[in-house]
Short mmCIF file of C-alpha atoms and ligand atoms in Angstrom, two decimals:
data_model
loop_
_atom_site.label_atom_id
_atom_site.label_comp_id
_atom_site.label_asym_id
_atom_site.label_seq_id
_atom_site.Cartn_x
_atom_site.Cartn_y
_atom_site.Cartn_z
CA MET K 22 76.89 87.01 121.50
CA ASN K 23 73.90 86.40 119.09
CA ALA K 24 74.11 82.71 117.83
CA TYR K 25 73.91 83.59 114.21
CA VAL K 26 77.05 86.04 114.56
CA GLN K 27 78.81 83.31 116.49
CA ARG K 28 78.45 80.43 113.88
CA VAL K 29 79.65 82.78 111.04
CA LEU K 30 82.55 83.64 113.18
CA GLU K 31 83.36 80.04 114.10
CA ASP K 32 83.04 79.14 110.40
CA LEU K 33 85.56 82.07 109.45
CA GLY K 34 87.98 80.88 112.09
CA LYS K 35 87.94 77.26 110.52
CA ARG K 36 88.29 78.33 107.32
CA TYR K 37 90.76 81.23 107.26
CA GLY K 38 92.96 80.21 110.36
CA ASP K 39 95.65 81.18 107.80
CA GLN K 40 94.30 84.60 107.37
CA PRO K 41 95.08 86.05 110.93
CA GLU K 42 94.48 89.78 109.99
CA PHE K 43 91.29 89.17 108.20
CA VAL K 44 89.95 87.10 111.07
CA GLN K 45 90.78 89.53 113.54
CA ALA K 46 89.15 92.17 111.51
CA ALA K 47 86.00 90.02 110.84
CA THR K 48 85.98 89.21 114.82
CA GLU K 49 85.99 92.82 115.83
CA ILE K 50 83.33 93.83 113.23
CA LEU K 51 80.86 91.07 113.77
CA THR K 52 81.15 90.78 117.78
CA THR K 53 80.11 94.76 117.81
CA LEU K 54 77.22 93.83 115.30
CA SER K 55 75.22 91.42 117.76
CA PRO K 56 72.72 93.71 119.12
CA VAL K 57 71.92 94.69 115.23
CA VAL K 58 71.33 91.25 114.30
CA ASP K 59 69.30 90.39 117.17
CA LYS K 60 67.04 93.41 115.91
CA HIS K 61 67.07 91.85 112.56
CA PRO K 62 66.30 88.18 112.46
CA GLU K 63 65.56 88.57 108.55
CA TYR K 64 69.40 89.09 108.24
CA GLU K 65 70.14 85.35 109.02
CA LYS K 66 67.34 84.15 106.51
CA ALA K 67 69.11 86.17 103.87
CA GLY K 68 72.53 84.94 104.62
CA LEU K 69 73.68 88.31 105.13
CA LEU K 70 76.58 87.78 107.29
CA GLU K 71 78.23 84.91 105.28
CA ARG K 72 77.86 87.21 102.08
CA TYR K 73 79.34 90.22 103.95
CA VAL K 74 82.41 88.43 104.87
CA GLU K 75 82.81 86.75 101.65
CA PRO K 76 84.39 89.15 98.69
CA GLU K 77 82.36 89.22 95.55
CA ARG K 78 85.82 88.56 93.46
CA ILE K 79 89.30 88.22 94.44
CA VAL K 80 92.08 88.49 91.34
CA ILE K 81 95.50 87.65 92.06
CA PHE K 82 98.22 87.79 89.28
CA ARG K 83 101.65 87.67 88.22
CA VAL K 84 103.40 90.83 87.93
CA PRO K 85 106.86 90.44 85.96
CA TRP K 86 109.36 93.09 85.46
CA LEU K 87 112.75 94.04 84.48
CA ASP K 88 114.94 95.89 87.14
CA ASP K 89 117.79 98.20 86.57
CA ARG K 90 120.40 95.34 85.93
CA ASN K 91 117.91 93.71 83.45
CA GLN K 92 117.15 90.83 85.85
CA VAL K 93 113.78 89.54 85.64
CA GLN K 94 111.59 90.23 89.14
CA VAL K 95 108.37 88.61 89.72
CA ASN K 96 105.88 89.75 92.38
CA ARG K 97 102.15 88.79 93.28
CA GLY K 98 99.57 91.43 92.45
CA TYR K 99 96.04 91.34 94.33
CA ARG K 100 92.83 93.10 93.91
CA VAL K 101 90.00 92.15 96.10
CA GLN K 102 86.57 93.57 95.17
CA PHE K 103 84.66 92.90 98.22
CA ASN K 104 81.47 94.49 98.18
CA SER K 105 79.55 96.65 95.65
CA ALA K 106 76.14 96.99 97.39
CA ILE K 107 76.55 100.86 97.62
CA GLY K 108 78.75 101.89 94.88
CA PRO K 109 81.59 100.71 92.75
CA TYR K 110 84.48 99.31 94.55
CA LYS K 111 86.83 101.76 96.11
CA GLY K 112 89.94 101.54 98.08
CA GLY K 113 93.92 101.73 98.04
CA LEU K 114 96.59 99.83 96.49
CA ARG K 115 99.30 98.83 99.13
CA LEU K 116 103.04 98.03 97.81
CA HIS K 117 104.92 96.51 100.73
CA PRO K 118 106.91 93.24 101.11
CA SER K 119 104.51 92.06 103.81
CA VAL K 120 101.41 92.08 101.57
CA ASN K 121 99.53 88.82 101.33
CA LEU K 122 95.83 87.76 100.96
CA SER K 123 95.14 88.24 104.60
CA ILE K 124 96.15 91.66 104.89
CA ILE K 125 94.07 92.58 101.61
CA LYS K 126 90.88 91.02 102.63
CA PHE K 127 91.17 92.76 106.19
CA LEU K 128 91.75 95.89 104.62
CA GLY K 129 88.93 95.51 102.21
CA LEU K 130 86.49 94.32 104.82
CA GLU K 131 87.22 97.59 106.86
CA GLN K 132 86.81 99.64 103.66
CA ILE K 133 83.29 98.46 103.10
CA LEU K 134 82.12 99.77 106.42
CA LYS K 135 84.64 102.98 106.15
CA ASN K 136 83.36 103.93 102.62
CA SER K 137 79.68 103.43 103.94
CA LEU K 138 80.38 106.01 106.68
CA THR K 139 81.49 108.59 104.39
CA GLY K 140 77.72 109.01 103.30
CA LEU K 141 78.97 108.81 99.60
CA PRO K 142 78.04 106.07 97.07
CA ILE K 143 81.42 103.69 97.18
CA GLY K 144 81.84 100.14 97.79
CA GLY K 145 84.70 98.40 99.35
CA GLY K 146 87.71 97.25 97.62
CA LYS K 147 91.52 96.75 98.33
CA GLY K 148 94.67 95.64 96.35
CA GLY K 149 98.17 95.84 96.27
CA SER K 150 101.53 93.69 95.95
CA ASP K 151 104.38 92.30 97.67
CA PHE K 152 106.82 94.62 95.76
CA ASP K 153 109.06 96.75 97.96
CA PRO K 154 109.44 100.14 96.33
CA LYS K 155 112.27 100.80 99.14
CA GLY K 156 115.69 101.46 97.35
CA ARG K 157 114.21 101.01 93.66
CA SER K 158 115.08 103.72 91.20
CA ASP K 159 112.02 105.71 89.57
CA ALA K 160 112.70 103.86 86.57
CA GLU K 161 111.90 100.30 88.39
CA VAL K 162 109.00 101.64 90.19
CA MET K 163 107.61 102.73 86.79
CA ARG K 164 108.29 99.37 85.05
CA PHE K 165 106.41 97.64 88.16
CA CYS K 166 103.51 99.89 87.92
CA GLN K 167 103.03 99.38 84.04
CA SER K 168 103.15 95.63 84.56
CA PHE K 169 100.69 95.77 87.64
CA MET K 170 98.54 97.96 85.50
CA THR K 171 98.71 95.63 82.37
CA GLU K 172 96.66 92.97 84.17
CA LEU K 173 94.78 95.26 86.53
CA TYR K 174 93.11 97.45 83.95
CA ARG K 175 90.77 94.63 82.72
CA HIS K 176 89.11 94.73 86.36
CA ILE K 177 88.82 98.51 86.98
CA GLY K 178 86.92 101.23 85.46
CA LYS K 179 85.51 104.75 86.66
CA ASP K 180 81.95 102.87 87.29
CA VAL K 181 83.55 99.48 88.35
CA ASP K 182 86.54 100.02 90.77
CA VAL K 183 88.51 103.08 91.41
CA PRO K 184 91.73 102.10 93.11
CA ALA K 185 93.85 104.80 95.10
CA GLY K 186 97.07 105.06 97.19
CA ASP K 187 97.82 103.28 100.60
CA ILE K 188 101.34 102.25 101.98
CA GLY K 189 104.09 102.54 99.49
CA VAL K 190 101.72 104.21 96.85
CA GLY K 191 101.50 107.86 96.56
CA GLY K 192 101.67 110.45 93.91
CA ARG K 193 104.49 109.02 91.65
CA GLU K 194 102.94 105.62 91.63
CA ILE K 195 99.51 106.82 90.87
CA GLY K 196 101.11 108.66 87.93
CA TYR K 197 102.69 105.87 86.47
CA LEU K 198 99.45 103.49 86.87
CA TYR K 199 97.29 106.19 85.32
CA GLY K 200 99.64 106.45 82.28
CA GLN K 201 99.63 102.84 81.73
CA TYR K 202 95.92 102.60 82.09
CA LYS K 203 95.19 105.43 79.73
CA ARG K 204 97.85 103.95 77.08
CA ILE K 205 96.08 100.57 77.11
CA THR K 206 92.33 101.54 77.20
CA GLY K 207 92.59 104.93 75.62
CA LEU K 208 90.26 106.46 78.17
CA TYR K 209 90.92 109.47 79.87
CA GLU K 210 88.78 108.99 82.80
CA GLY K 211 88.65 108.99 86.66
CA VAL K 212 89.81 105.43 87.11
CA LEU K 213 92.23 106.24 90.12
CA THR K 214 92.05 108.75 92.70
CA GLY K 215 95.16 110.49 94.54
CA LYS K 216 95.93 111.86 90.88
CA GLY K 217 98.47 114.77 90.23
CA LEU K 218 96.56 118.28 89.90
CA SER K 219 97.53 118.61 86.14
CA TYR K 220 95.67 115.53 85.17
CA GLY K 221 92.60 115.46 87.13
CA GLY K 222 93.71 115.01 90.80
CA SER K 223 91.90 117.10 93.53
CA LEU K 224 93.13 119.66 95.84
CA ALA K 225 93.47 118.58 99.47
CA ARG K 226 93.62 114.62 98.73
CA LYS K 227 96.98 114.46 99.73
CA GLU K 228 96.08 116.28 102.83
CA ALA K 229 92.96 114.57 103.42
CA THR K 230 93.46 111.57 105.59
CA GLY K 231 95.45 113.31 108.33
CA TYR K 232 93.34 116.53 108.16
CA GLY K 233 90.42 114.30 108.50
CA LEU K 234 91.56 112.37 111.20
CA CYS K 235 92.19 115.56 113.13
CA TYR K 236 88.79 116.81 112.43
CA PHE K 237 87.27 113.45 113.78
CA ILE K 238 89.07 113.64 117.00
CA GLN K 239 88.41 117.15 117.33
CA ALA K 240 84.75 116.59 117.20
CA MET K 241 85.18 113.41 119.61
CA MET K 242 87.17 115.58 121.99
CA LYS K 243 84.61 118.64 121.86
CA ARG K 244 81.75 116.18 122.76
CA ASN K 245 83.66 115.24 125.79
CA GLY K 246 84.41 118.66 126.85
CA LEU K 247 88.36 118.66 125.67
CA THR K 248 90.17 120.21 122.95
CA PRO K 249 93.75 119.27 121.48
CA GLU K 250 94.97 122.97 122.66
CA GLY K 251 98.10 122.64 124.75
CA MET K 252 98.20 118.93 124.49
CA THR K 253 101.22 116.63 123.77
CA ALA K 254 100.97 114.38 120.64
CA VAL K 255 102.74 111.33 119.40
CA ILE K 256 102.41 110.29 115.75
CA SER K 257 103.65 107.18 114.45
CA GLY K 258 104.95 106.86 110.98
CA SER K 259 106.14 109.62 108.64
CA GLY K 260 104.33 109.09 105.49
CA ASN K 261 101.32 110.67 103.75
CA VAL K 262 98.91 110.21 106.86
CA ALA K 263 101.46 110.98 109.64
CA ILE K 264 102.75 114.20 107.93
CA TYR K 265 99.32 115.64 107.38
CA ALA K 266 97.85 114.60 110.74
CA ALA K 267 101.01 116.40 112.24
CA GLU K 268 100.38 119.44 110.48
CA LYS K 269 96.39 119.88 111.26
CA ILE K 270 97.02 118.76 115.02
CA THR K 271 99.82 121.41 115.45
CA SER K 272 97.37 124.00 113.66
CA MET K 273 94.82 123.11 116.44
CA GLY K 274 97.40 123.98 119.25
CA ALA K 275 98.86 120.51 120.05
CA ARG K 276 102.68 119.81 120.17
CA VAL K 277 103.87 116.74 118.40
CA VAL K 278 107.00 115.55 120.05
CA ALA K 279 107.73 112.13 118.27
CA MET K 280 107.24 110.44 115.04
CA SER K 281 108.69 107.14 113.28
CA ASP K 282 109.19 105.11 110.39
CA SER K 283 109.57 101.32 110.37
CA ASN K 284 113.29 101.34 111.72
CA GLY K 285 112.77 103.61 114.77
CA TYR K 286 111.63 107.17 116.11
CA VAL K 287 112.54 110.56 116.82
CA TYR K 288 111.89 112.34 119.90
CA ASP K 289 111.79 116.27 119.96
CA PRO K 290 110.60 117.72 123.17
CA ALA K 291 110.62 121.12 121.36
CA GLY K 292 107.99 120.07 119.02
CA ILE K 293 108.64 117.99 115.77
CA ARG K 294 109.57 120.45 112.89
CA LEU K 295 107.63 119.49 110.17
CA ASP K 296 109.48 121.23 107.39
CA VAL K 297 112.37 118.88 108.23
CA VAL K 298 110.33 115.81 108.27
CA LYS K 299 108.64 116.84 104.76
CA ASP K 300 112.03 117.39 103.42
CA ILE K 301 113.66 114.01 104.29
CA LYS K 302 110.45 112.04 103.78
CA GLU K 303 108.59 113.77 100.58
CA VAL K 304 111.82 115.39 98.96
CA HIS K 305 114.62 112.85 99.64
CA ARG K 306 112.69 109.49 100.56
CA GLY K 307 115.11 109.19 103.35
CA ARG K 308 115.08 107.87 106.98
CA ILE K 309 113.55 109.36 109.94
CA ARG K 310 116.81 109.02 111.83
CA GLU K 311 118.31 111.83 109.64
CA TYR K 312 115.98 114.37 111.79
CA ALA K 313 118.07 113.83 114.76
CA GLU K 314 121.24 114.49 112.73
CA ARG K 315 119.67 117.78 111.60
CA VAL K 316 117.68 119.14 114.46
CA GLN K 317 119.61 120.00 117.78
CA GLY K 318 117.77 118.59 121.01
CA SER K 319 116.26 115.75 119.23
CA GLU K 320 116.97 111.96 119.69
CA TYR K 321 116.83 109.07 117.63
CA HIS K 322 116.08 105.63 118.99
CA GLU K 323 115.92 102.32 117.10
CA GLY K 324 112.74 100.22 116.90
CA PHE K 325 109.65 101.78 115.97
CA ARG K 326 107.56 100.37 118.84
CA GLY K 327 109.29 102.29 121.36
CA ILE K 328 107.36 105.47 120.38
CA TRP K 329 104.60 104.57 122.58
CA THR K 330 106.79 105.01 125.58
CA ILE K 331 106.93 108.62 124.89
CA PRO K 332 104.07 110.29 127.49
CA CYS K 333 101.31 112.00 125.34
CA GLN K 334 97.88 112.88 125.58
CA ILE K 335 97.14 112.44 122.08
CA ALA K 336 98.28 109.29 120.34
CA LEU K 337 97.70 108.99 116.64
CA PRO K 338 98.85 105.60 115.21
CA CYS K 339 99.66 106.54 111.30
CA SER K 340 101.55 103.59 110.38
CA THR K 341 100.52 99.92 109.88
CA GLN K 342 98.28 97.08 111.15
CA ASN K 343 98.88 95.98 115.03
CA GLU K 344 101.53 98.69 115.86
CA ILE K 345 100.19 99.02 119.18
CA ASN K 346 99.77 95.95 121.11
CA GLU K 347 98.43 95.39 124.66
CA GLU K 348 101.77 96.22 126.49
CA SER K 349 101.99 99.37 124.21
CA ALA K 350 98.42 100.41 124.96
CA ARG K 351 99.03 99.95 128.96
CA THR K 352 102.12 102.04 128.65
CA LEU K 353 100.14 104.74 126.85
CA VAL K 354 97.56 104.70 129.46
CA ARG K 355 99.93 105.01 132.63
CA ASN K 356 101.38 107.76 130.96
CA GLY K 357 98.11 109.70 130.90
CA VAL K 358 96.80 109.35 127.26
CA LYS K 359 93.40 110.74 126.85
CA VAL K 360 92.73 110.42 123.20
CA VAL K 361 93.45 107.69 120.40
CA GLY K 362 92.92 108.42 117.05
CA GLU K 363 93.59 105.77 114.29
CA GLY K 364 95.10 107.12 111.25
CA ALA K 365 96.41 103.71 110.26
CA ASN K 366 93.91 100.82 109.38
CA MET K 367 93.56 98.60 112.40
CA PRO K 368 96.87 100.03 114.28
CA SER K 369 95.53 98.51 117.44
CA THR K 370 95.22 94.71 118.37
CA LEU K 371 92.04 93.70 119.95
CA GLU K 372 93.85 93.52 123.16
CA ALA K 373 94.97 96.96 123.08
CA THR K 374 91.53 98.20 122.14
CA LYS K 375 90.02 96.83 125.10
CA VAL K 376 92.57 98.45 127.36
CA PHE K 377 91.99 101.76 125.81
CA GLN K 378 88.11 101.33 126.21
CA ASP K 379 88.66 99.89 129.82
CA ALA K 380 90.44 102.99 130.78
CA LYS K 381 87.78 105.40 129.23
CA VAL K 382 90.26 106.70 126.71
CA LEU K 383 88.38 108.64 123.79
CA PHE K 384 89.14 106.13 121.08
CA GLY K 385 88.33 107.04 117.47
CA PRO K 386 88.37 103.82 115.53
CA ALA K 387 90.19 103.45 112.04
CA LYS K 388 87.27 103.12 109.92
CA ALA K 389 85.75 106.19 111.01
CA ALA K 390 88.63 108.35 112.05
CA ASN K 391 90.75 107.84 108.77
CA ALA K 392 87.58 108.11 106.39
CA GLY K 393 88.70 111.46 105.27
CA GLY K 394 91.08 110.12 102.69
CA VAL K 395 88.59 107.79 100.98
CA ALA K 396 85.70 110.45 101.37
CA THR K 397 88.20 112.99 99.44
CA SER K 398 88.72 110.37 97.05
CA ALA K 399 85.07 110.09 96.29
CA LEU K 400 85.13 114.10 95.84
CA GLU K 401 87.73 113.44 93.44
CA MET K 402 85.56 111.18 91.42
CA SER K 403 82.70 113.81 91.55
CA GLN K 404 84.89 116.49 89.97
CA ASN K 405 86.14 114.22 87.26
CA SER K 406 82.54 113.41 86.39
CA LEU K 407 81.69 117.27 86.59
CA ARG K 408 84.95 117.94 84.72
CA LEU K 409 85.45 120.77 87.21
CA ALA K 410 88.04 121.38 90.14
CA TRP K 411 86.95 122.72 93.19
CA THR K 412 89.17 125.08 95.36
CA PHE K 413 91.38 123.78 98.34
CA GLN K 414 88.98 125.62 100.71
CA GLU K 415 85.93 123.95 99.05
CA VAL K 416 86.99 120.51 99.29
CA ASP K 417 88.68 121.00 102.90
CA GLU K 418 85.26 122.29 103.90
CA ARG K 419 83.35 119.44 102.53
CA LEU K 420 85.89 117.17 104.46
CA HIS K 421 85.48 118.86 107.59
CA THR K 422 81.68 118.26 107.18
CA ILE K 423 81.73 114.81 106.39
CA MET K 424 84.23 113.94 109.26
CA THR K 425 81.79 115.77 111.88
CA ASP K 426 78.89 114.00 110.29
CA ILE K 427 80.71 110.64 110.79
CA PHE K 428 81.29 111.42 114.14
CA ASP K 429 77.74 112.17 114.83
CA LYS K 430 76.74 109.12 113.12
CA VAL K 431 78.98 106.84 115.13
CA ALA K 432 78.07 108.49 118.24
CA LYS K 433 74.67 107.97 117.84
CA ALA K 434 74.75 104.36 116.84
CA ALA K 435 76.87 103.77 119.64
CA GLU K 436 74.11 105.28 122.04
CA GLU K 437 71.51 103.62 120.19
CA TYR K 438 72.77 99.94 120.06
CA ALA K 439 76.02 99.57 122.48
CA GLU K 440 77.18 101.88 125.18
CA SER K 441 77.58 105.66 124.61
CA GLY K 442 80.98 106.46 123.93
CA ASP K 443 81.66 103.12 122.44
CA TYR K 444 82.78 104.54 119.12
CA VAL K 445 84.36 101.30 118.05
CA ALA K 446 80.90 99.64 118.01
CA GLY K 447 79.21 102.75 116.94
CA ALA K 448 81.42 102.84 113.68
CA ASN K 449 80.88 99.24 113.17
CA ILE K 450 77.09 99.49 113.44
CA ALA K 451 76.55 102.88 111.47
CA GLY K 452 78.79 101.71 108.59
CA PHE K 453 77.05 98.24 108.44
CA LEU K 454 73.26 99.51 108.68
CA LYS K 455 73.51 101.32 105.13
CA VAL K 456 75.34 98.45 103.51
CA ALA K 457 72.83 95.86 104.89
CA ASP K 458 69.95 97.71 103.61
CA ALA K 459 71.46 98.00 99.97
CA MET K 460 72.13 93.85 100.41
CA MET K 461 68.77 93.16 101.38
CA ALA K 462 67.18 95.45 98.80
CA GLN K 463 69.25 94.02 96.07
CA GLY K 464 68.38 90.03 96.71
CA VAL K 465 70.70 87.20 96.99
CA VAL K 466 73.54 88.36 94.89
P1 NDP U 507 103.01 105.69 103.45
O1 NDP U 507 103.79 104.67 102.67
O2 NDP U 507 103.09 107.29 103.10
O3 NDP U 507 103.66 105.97 104.99
C1 NDP U 507 103.69 104.57 105.72
C2 NDP U 507 104.41 105.03 107.02
O4 NDP U 507 104.36 103.90 108.06
C3 NDP U 507 106.15 105.19 106.85
O5 NDP U 507 106.66 105.92 107.86
C4 NDP U 507 106.41 103.76 106.86
O6 NDP U 507 107.74 103.63 107.44
C5 NDP U 507 105.49 103.21 108.31
N1 NDP U 507 105.15 101.71 108.22
C6 NDP U 507 104.94 100.88 107.17
N2 NDP U 507 104.72 99.77 107.26
C7 NDP U 507 105.48 99.48 108.44
C8 NDP U 507 105.37 98.33 109.22
N3 NDP U 507 105.26 97.25 108.96
N4 NDP U 507 106.25 98.49 110.57
C9 NDP U 507 106.65 99.98 110.88
N5 NDP U 507 106.08 100.98 110.23
C10 NDP U 507 105.80 101.02 109.24
O7 NDP U 507 101.56 105.35 103.92
P2 NDP U 507 100.30 105.98 104.32
O8 NDP U 507 100.65 107.31 104.99
O9 NDP U 507 99.31 106.45 103.05
O10 NDP U 507 99.65 104.83 105.19
C11 NDP U 507 99.68 104.87 106.54
C12 NDP U 507 98.48 103.93 107.24
O11 NDP U 507 97.45 104.87 106.89
C13 NDP U 507 98.32 102.62 106.77
O12 NDP U 507 97.97 101.73 107.76
C14 NDP U 507 97.25 102.84 105.58
O13 NDP U 507 96.52 101.87 105.31
C15 NDP U 507 96.30 103.87 106.39
N6 NDP U 507 95.75 104.95 105.66
C16 NDP U 507 95.94 105.64 104.56
C17 NDP U 507 95.10 106.51 103.84
C18 NDP U 507 95.64 107.20 102.82
O14 NDP U 507 94.89 107.99 101.94
N7 NDP U 507 96.92 107.11 102.28
C19 NDP U 507 93.70 106.59 104.21
C20 NDP U 507 93.27 105.82 105.29
C21 NDP U 507 94.14 105.05 105.87
P3 NDP U 507 109.03 103.18 106.34
O15 NDP U 507 109.01 104.27 105.51
O16 NDP U 507 110.13 102.65 107.04
O17 NDP U 507 108.30 102.03 105.44
O1 2IT U 508 92.64 102.94 103.69
C1 2IT U 508 92.04 103.92 102.88
O2 2IT U 508 91.01 104.18 103.30
C2 2IT U 508 92.91 104.06 101.69
N1 2IT U 508 93.88 104.00 101.42
C3 2IT U 508 92.58 105.33 101.03
C4 2IT U 508 91.64 104.86 99.69
C5 2IT U 508 90.93 105.78 98.65
O3 2IT U 508 90.36 105.09 97.84
O4 2IT U 508 91.09 106.82 98.63
#
């Protein structure tokens, strides 16, 4: 490993031992950047890596709100404005009880390179709160979102920082956040993406992460002489990314046989009926176990990790970080997996990734494979600036082109700097080079 990379990583490990997800993401990225740093000794003189791993700004704030029994609840809000070298900060908001600074920082660090890979002018940021929307009424979610925005509004803006959805944040939450931003500032501007179609949202944004994931793996498979046609797929999660990944991979001829939520998974050998999943999840905000009660021939199993014991050729982890550990990866490989496409952010542990790479599984890393969501968010920003709305087909075609371009960039960087087919290194390197170039040009800031 390059000595400068090693020094920065050791220092990070010492300073942020209490931020394991952040150190994990930084380790994966910096390790693969070694050959780039070898070629660019000027990076060390400019302190480039030390600046890259340190957020430009972190805002942490109190989010007080009243629940339906008029009890005061207090959550913690975060916005990490990580890197604005190539554009305004851009990245989602996550609402989940597990949210802490380590998780928001790992997501922000990934987002910098992901956003760079899209080829669009967006910097990296991420935010969220440890608020748990599960079991909360619409009114409670609204009061939480209004309180969250009452602090956040002063830090964001259409040319400053543009948040969006992530786990626990979909159309409902974006609507409440947008309403409060507009009320406080008086500005009708594209300060959030993932908006509803009636107030500035883009067609195909809802579908974009899942569809984009499938466009990416389709390009990766094509390069390696494969197609999804006739293959069996397993998709973890049953949220926004999972549902639209399932829809697209099915239209490409694969059969999805299992999906999950945080409690467990359903297995349906006849092929998951997506109309049922959408009704349970999008209409009723229910649990995936209800699928087995409604569809004959399907089974429900407690525990979300068990989904990786179902044999498949295509595995699409679309729920959360570190959902595939080394043991799950070994099971998948033993059962003949050929393609892994990461819809979630950092769903594979470092050990699991190594298992896939050693077994020569085609591995599409998150920051490349799931970049379709944020890319389409950037298209939403463009439409807002133009005061125009493109058709579904127009946005979907742009998304398709962006995802195949990302694959080409990633494959080329892998060949040039690492090993052909090492798309993990390829994604990190291709994403980093643009950010590094902009940071070098802008001086020590
Ligand atoms: P949703 O909230 O719509 O869905 C999340 C899904 O993952 C649900 O099925 C949820 O189950 C499950 N899940 C969440 N947390 C855990 C956990 N700790 N353990 C097990 N299962 C869990 O979120 P999205 O679909 O938007 O996001 C899914 C992943 O994709 C995340 O990693 C996100 O960062 C990433 N991503 C999202 C993008 C987007 O545009 N939305 C873009 C790029 C990446 P349950 O309902 O039980 O909580
Ligand atoms: O992880 C991600 O890329 C997202 N949650 C989407 C971010 C965005 O700004 O659309």
